[in-house]
Amino acid sequence: MADTQEYSGTALTEAQSSSGDWEPRILGILCNWCSYAGADLAGSARLLHPPNVRIIRVPCSGRVDPQFVLKGFMRGFDGVLVSGCHPGDCHYAKGNYYARRRLTLLTRFLETMGIPRERFQFQWVSASEGARWAESVREMTERIRKLGPFQGVGRPVPLLIPVAATRDEPRELEVKAQ
Amino acid sequence: MARVGVFVCWCGSNIARTVDVQRVAEAARRIPGVVFSTDYKYMCSEPGQTMVRDAIREHRLDRVVVASCSPRLHEPTFQRCIAEAGLNPYLVEMANIREHCSWVHQDREAATEKAIDLVRMAVAKARRDFPLFRNEIPITKRALVIGGGVAGIQAALDIADAGYPVTLVERTPSIGGRMAQYDKTFPTLDCAACILTPKMVDCASHPNITILTYAEVEEVSGFVGNFTVRIRRRARGVDMEKCTGCGVCYSKCPVKVPNEFEEGMGERRAIYVPFPQAVPNVPVIDRQHCRLNNGLKCGVCQKLCPTGAIAYDQEDEVITGQFGAIVVATGFKMWDHSQIGEYGYGGIPDVISGLQFERLMNASGPTEGKIVRPSDHRPPKTVVFVACVGSRSENHGHEYCSKVCCMYTAKHALLLKEKYPDTQAYVFYMDIRANGKGYEEFVRRTIEEYGAHYIRGRVSRIYRHGDRVVVKGADTLLGRPVEIDADLVVLATAMEPQDDAKELARRLGISTDQHNWFSEAHPKLKPVEVLSSGIYLAGACQYPKDIPDTVAQASGAASKVAGLFSKPHLLSEPMIASVREEDCVACGQCVRVCPFSAIELVDVNGKNGASRRAARVNEGLCHGCGTCVAGCRGSCIDLRGFTNAQVLSEIDALALA
């Protein structure tokens, strides 16, 4: 998909190596109309919160392909936070309902991939909830700090359901970090 | 290879105080693809924008990243800016280093690192930007107004006055709606007919207005500027061209049925005009009750009609029209109080609804304005009015306030006392909600000048005792039970959406709330629009409203339509979904998830000239949410401006080594 070669090495790694302290790195994927605006409001209201989240703006939480979340973990983020409009408030009427279904399923899938579900959060923040956004960043950062650095995708967890019923033994799903 | 320019803004000290902007600009220079970067005090100022435009020319930039405030604030500014320098406006990306960074962090080091990351992400995305264009969509400059009550009439008149043709569709045989049934209107006590009927006549005579009565909208397709609507005009049984409205037919018709317009209190014939001022003044044959239609001998109206206008064999007419905008003004209905057991299940003749009382007071009503008891036609001596019947009641399914009952109950009490000063008027209320111009004063007048007895409390039971009606309730201010021997009880019943509101919403592709009121696009800032462009709401189909609010909203809807029609053409959204048809397997998942019904499966040319199916996005309908993109099994649908490659590259931009 995207060429990644030229993006190896980031400011964050430099910062980490210089300070020596590990800081949680969290990927935020926010819908334009509610959560991104809520994060903007947190800014205008000067609601201080930890600088650990990097925000990607998408039009709607319904735009969030579960692979964005997986990609975040595969690229070494310690946590991923997806935030959309409250149920009933979606700018596009029902995109957030699709997001809720997809990401609920994803949460279960993450565990099978060996990604603790505590590292992933899906939440609603409206355009008027700047304080809620700031609070969720605080909470998520603290939770990830306690969990420690993400060790990378690739430590397989036995699948409870055989991948193919025709096989004699249940096969473990293996996903390796790139 | 893209040539990206990065422009880092200080925003005075807003950003520069917390973020080391020079370091951000220097770090940006090392990001692959970046050929130029700089920082400046106010990037959005004219000198700042000139700096951007000059750099585009000097360094042959083809992508621009502005690291400043939220794109929700200044993205349009910089889109215009780079367009002036000859770039496509969608080749600019913004890194939000103010709201999401300098304003919410204090640690200068961490904030600077974050700002650099945000720039890195923006550059990665900008490199994958491609020019986007808005297509011109033609507009059919004809409006459809659904519902011929005061809301629909006002909207139609305003649109027509703005110079655009309007088709007004009304389900009943005449326009006028609920307001035509009212006697006087609060708080000025204008006679409803005196202020409404001139507007009805204006509608009928306006060269830009076509009225279709006894007609319903059956099917709506298309999108803003280009709706195709199928309207069924039910067979009237009377030739509208030939009829002169003389009225001989209905004076001699032998069939008598309860009159809907009089709320069941009077009678009409099987051929009838609903009320004397009806527009159009052409009778309609009620086929359910017509003797001839039920296999009996008759034909009286046909024999008597001097112009030969009666046409028993007339058939429904289906009209398909093109419209650029639709105003929905379908109004409300009154809740049927026969569901309340404690108020007699609607079985006590002298317990009537507010709308029935309205007809009793009306000079053209069944009693010619005399207030009498329906049971024995005696004038009542004691009248009890009960507010909030069914409204503000979870038990009866209406948690909401019906908004107008406080006022019309006060009006009823006042008019009763005015006509019959010796009559006693009692009003049971929960709260008095008189929040309009002159409303509170009106209620006070009813109480203080006219001496209506207001009792704060609920009525627990209404039952018959001899020829009287006993009302049992509580006075919660005095804290004691109340029992009133009444002659007539008037219930201010809740307003409800029309029975088929949900069905109409489905046809229009708009949404309703839990009670089936139509949902506006935004409760405060878009109270007239719905989520689908080109469809507007007017009046009580959205929520209970009084006449001033209804008329105001109708004019609002009309001005929205006029604004839409004043443009030569529409511009499509540039950031919308598009399908790679060669990869699409027509599974239909995108069709199912699209909130705007913007995607359909169509026949496309496959290999060797064979035809096959593939999804196609209607650019007029797509709003660009991207729900289809995340749902596509084959990744063959993508969202312009937020492609999969762009989002993933933003994540990649921050990848650990």
PDB file of C-alpha atoms in Angstrom, chain B residues 349-450:
ATOM      1  CA  PRO B 349     -70.445  12.671  24.923  1.00  0.00           C
ATOM      2  CA  ASP B 350     -69.862  15.822  26.929  1.00  0.00           C
ATOM      3  CA  VAL B 351     -66.132  15.196  27.215  1.00  0.00           C
ATOM      4  CA  ILE B 352     -64.722  16.653  23.996  1.00  0.00           C
ATOM      5  CA  SER B 353     -61.355  17.554  22.549  1.00  0.00           C
ATOM      6  CA  GLY B 354     -60.016  21.062  22.188  1.00  0.00           C
ATOM      7  CA  LEU B 355     -60.411  20.872  18.436  1.00  0.00           C
ATOM      8  CA  GLN B 356     -64.090  19.914  18.834  1.00  0.00           C
ATOM      9  CA  PHE B 357     -64.574  22.902  21.144  1.00  0.00           C
ATOM     10  CA  GLU B 358     -62.925  25.022  18.464  1.00  0.00           C
ATOM     11  CA  ARG B 359     -65.577  23.874  15.972  1.00  0.00           C
ATOM     12  CA  LEU B 360     -68.366  24.536  18.499  1.00  0.00           C
ATOM     13  CA  MET B 361     -67.175  28.121  18.910  1.00  0.00           C
ATOM     14  CA  ASN B 362     -66.771  28.682  15.184  1.00  0.00           C
ATOM     15  CA  ALA B 363     -69.562  30.678  13.563  1.00  0.00           C
ATOM     16  CA  SER B 364     -69.453  28.357  10.553  1.00  0.00           C
ATOM     17  CA  GLY B 365     -69.325  25.261  12.769  1.00  0.00           C
ATOM     18  CA  PRO B 366     -72.052  22.681  13.439  1.00  0.00           C
ATOM     19  CA  THR B 367     -73.805  24.930  15.987  1.00  0.00           C
ATOM     20  CA  GLU B 368     -73.104  28.213  14.209  1.00  0.00           C
ATOM     21  CA  GLY B 369     -70.955  29.338  17.086  1.00  0.00           C
ATOM     22  CA  LYS B 370     -73.321  28.474  19.945  1.00  0.00           C
ATOM     23  CA  ILE B 371     -71.578  26.542  22.673  1.00  0.00           C
ATOM     24  CA  VAL B 372     -73.845  23.645  23.602  1.00  0.00           C
ATOM     25  CA  ARG B 373     -73.379  20.204  25.087  1.00  0.00           C
ATOM     26  CA  PRO B 374     -73.149  17.545  22.384  1.00  0.00           C
ATOM     27  CA  SER B 375     -75.443  15.247  24.429  1.00  0.00           C
ATOM     28  CA  ASP B 376     -78.534  17.457  24.831  1.00  0.00           C
ATOM     29  CA  HIS B 377     -77.654  20.706  23.018  1.00  0.00           C
ATOM     30  CA  ARG B 378     -78.110  22.676  26.249  1.00  0.00           C
ATOM     31  CA  PRO B 379     -75.686  25.543  26.892  1.00  0.00           C
ATOM     32  CA  PRO B 380     -73.245  24.536  29.622  1.00  0.00           C
ATOM     33  CA  LYS B 381     -73.062  26.457  32.891  1.00  0.00           C
ATOM     34  CA  THR B 382     -69.789  24.988  34.084  1.00  0.00           C
ATOM     35  CA  VAL B 383     -66.989  24.077  31.714  1.00  0.00           C
ATOM     36  CA  VAL B 384     -63.806  22.322  32.837  1.00  0.00           C
ATOM     37  CA  PHE B 385     -60.698  22.526  30.674  1.00  0.00           C
ATOM     38  CA  VAL B 386     -57.965  19.949  31.241  1.00  0.00           C
ATOM     39  CA  ALA B 387     -54.491  20.736  29.927  1.00  0.00           C
ATOM     40  CA  CYS B 388     -51.728  18.221  29.208  1.00  0.00           C
ATOM     41  CA  VAL B 389     -54.005  15.331  28.243  1.00  0.00           C
ATOM     42  CA  GLY B 390     -51.541  12.788  26.954  1.00  0.00           C
ATOM     43  CA  SER B 391     -48.734  15.341  26.730  1.00  0.00           C
ATOM     44  CA  ARG B 392     -45.815  15.247  29.140  1.00  0.00           C
ATOM     45  CA  SER B 393     -46.857  11.733  29.954  1.00  0.00           C
ATOM     46  CA  GLU B 394     -44.650   8.706  29.585  1.00  0.00           C
ATOM     47  CA  ASN B 395     -47.687   6.519  30.204  1.00  0.00           C
ATOM     48  CA  HIS B 396     -49.306   7.774  27.038  1.00  0.00           C
ATOM     49  CA  GLY B 397     -46.154   7.756  24.977  1.00  0.00           C
ATOM     50  CA  HIS B 398     -45.650  11.503  24.709  1.00  0.00           C
ATOM     51  CA  GLU B 399     -42.870  12.660  26.990  1.00  0.00           C
ATOM     52  CA  TYR B 400     -42.876  15.966  25.161  1.00  0.00           C
ATOM     53  CA  CYS B 401     -44.895  19.147  25.748  1.00  0.00           C
ATOM     54  CA  SER B 402     -47.380  19.828  22.951  1.00  0.00           C
ATOM     55  CA  LYS B 403     -46.546  23.501  23.340  1.00  0.00           C
ATOM     56  CA  VAL B 404     -49.794  25.119  22.170  1.00  0.00           C
ATOM     57  CA  CYS B 405     -52.308  23.639  24.658  1.00  0.00           C
ATOM     58  CA  CYS B 406     -51.634  26.148  27.469  1.00  0.00           C
ATOM     59  CA  MET B 407     -52.377  28.952  25.082  1.00  0.00           C
ATOM     60  CA  TYR B 408     -55.432  27.552  23.312  1.00  0.00           C
ATOM     61  CA  THR B 409     -56.907  26.461  26.630  1.00  0.00           C
ATOM     62  CA  ALA B 410     -56.542  30.027  27.891  1.00  0.00           C
ATOM     63  CA  LYS B 411     -58.095  31.207  24.637  1.00  0.00           C
ATOM     64  CA  HIS B 412     -61.026  28.812  25.018  1.00  0.00           C
ATOM     65  CA  ALA B 413     -61.629  29.922  28.591  1.00  0.00           C
ATOM     66  CA  LEU B 414     -61.429  33.582  27.604  1.00  0.00           C
ATOM     67  CA  LEU B 415     -63.766  33.241  24.623  1.00  0.00           C
ATOM     68  CA  LEU B 416     -66.217  31.216  26.678  1.00  0.00           C
ATOM     69  CA  LYS B 417     -66.312  33.878  29.384  1.00  0.00           C
ATOM     70  CA  GLU B 418     -66.609  36.576  26.762  1.00  0.00           C
ATOM     71  CA  LYS B 419     -69.566  34.943  25.034  1.00  0.00           C
ATOM     72  CA  TYR B 420     -71.261  33.689  28.179  1.00  0.00           C
ATOM     73  CA  PRO B 421     -70.074  35.757  31.159  1.00  0.00           C
ATOM     74  CA  ASP B 422     -72.242  33.726  33.556  1.00  0.00           C
ATOM     75  CA  THR B 423     -70.543  30.459  32.703  1.00  0.00           C
ATOM     76  CA  GLN B 424     -67.881  29.160  35.050  1.00  0.00           C
ATOM     77  CA  ALA B 425     -64.576  28.141  33.472  1.00  0.00           C
ATOM     78  CA  TYR B 426     -62.131  25.926  35.363  1.00  0.00           C
ATOM     79  CA  VAL B 427     -58.715  25.071  33.987  1.00  0.00           C
ATOM     80  CA  PHE B 428     -56.629  22.203  35.387  1.00  0.00           C
ATOM     81  CA  TYR B 429     -52.979  22.689  34.484  1.00  0.00           C
ATOM     82  CA  MET B 430     -49.543  21.232  35.300  1.00  0.00           C
ATOM     83  CA  ASP B 431     -47.541  24.358  34.502  1.00  0.00           C
ATOM     84  CA  ILE B 432     -48.491  27.345  32.416  1.00  0.00           C
ATOM     85  CA  ARG B 433     -46.084  27.562  29.525  1.00  0.00           C
ATOM     86  CA  ALA B 434     -46.835  30.874  27.880  1.00  0.00           C
ATOM     87  CA  ASN B 435     -43.551  31.642  26.206  1.00  0.00           C
ATOM     88  CA  GLY B 436     -44.345  33.765  23.198  1.00  0.00           C
ATOM     89  CA  LYS B 437     -44.897  37.379  22.338  1.00  0.00           C
ATOM     90  CA  GLY B 438     -47.944  38.543  24.255  1.00  0.00           C
ATOM     91  CA  TYR B 439     -48.671  35.040  25.561  1.00  0.00           C
ATOM     92  CA  GLU B 440     -48.095  35.509  29.276  1.00  0.00           C
ATOM     93  CA  GLU B 441     -50.161  38.706  29.181  1.00  0.00           C
ATOM     94  CA  PHE B 442     -52.940  36.795  27.444  1.00  0.00           C
ATOM     95  CA  VAL B 443     -53.064  34.104  30.119  1.00  0.00           C
ATOM     96  CA  ARG B 444     -53.062  36.720  32.861  1.00  0.00           C
ATOM     97  CA  ARG B 445     -55.965  38.471  31.121  1.00  0.00           C
ATOM     98  CA  THR B 446     -57.909  35.215  31.011  1.00  0.00           C
ATOM     99  CA  ILE B 447     -57.409  34.741  34.727  1.00  0.00           C
ATOM    100  CA  GLU B 448     -57.577  38.288  36.026  1.00  0.00           C
ATOM    101  CA  GLU B 449     -59.997  40.077  33.686  1.00  0.00           C
ATOM    102  CA  TYR B 450     -62.211  37.198  32.642  1.00  0.00           C
TER     103      TYR B 450
END
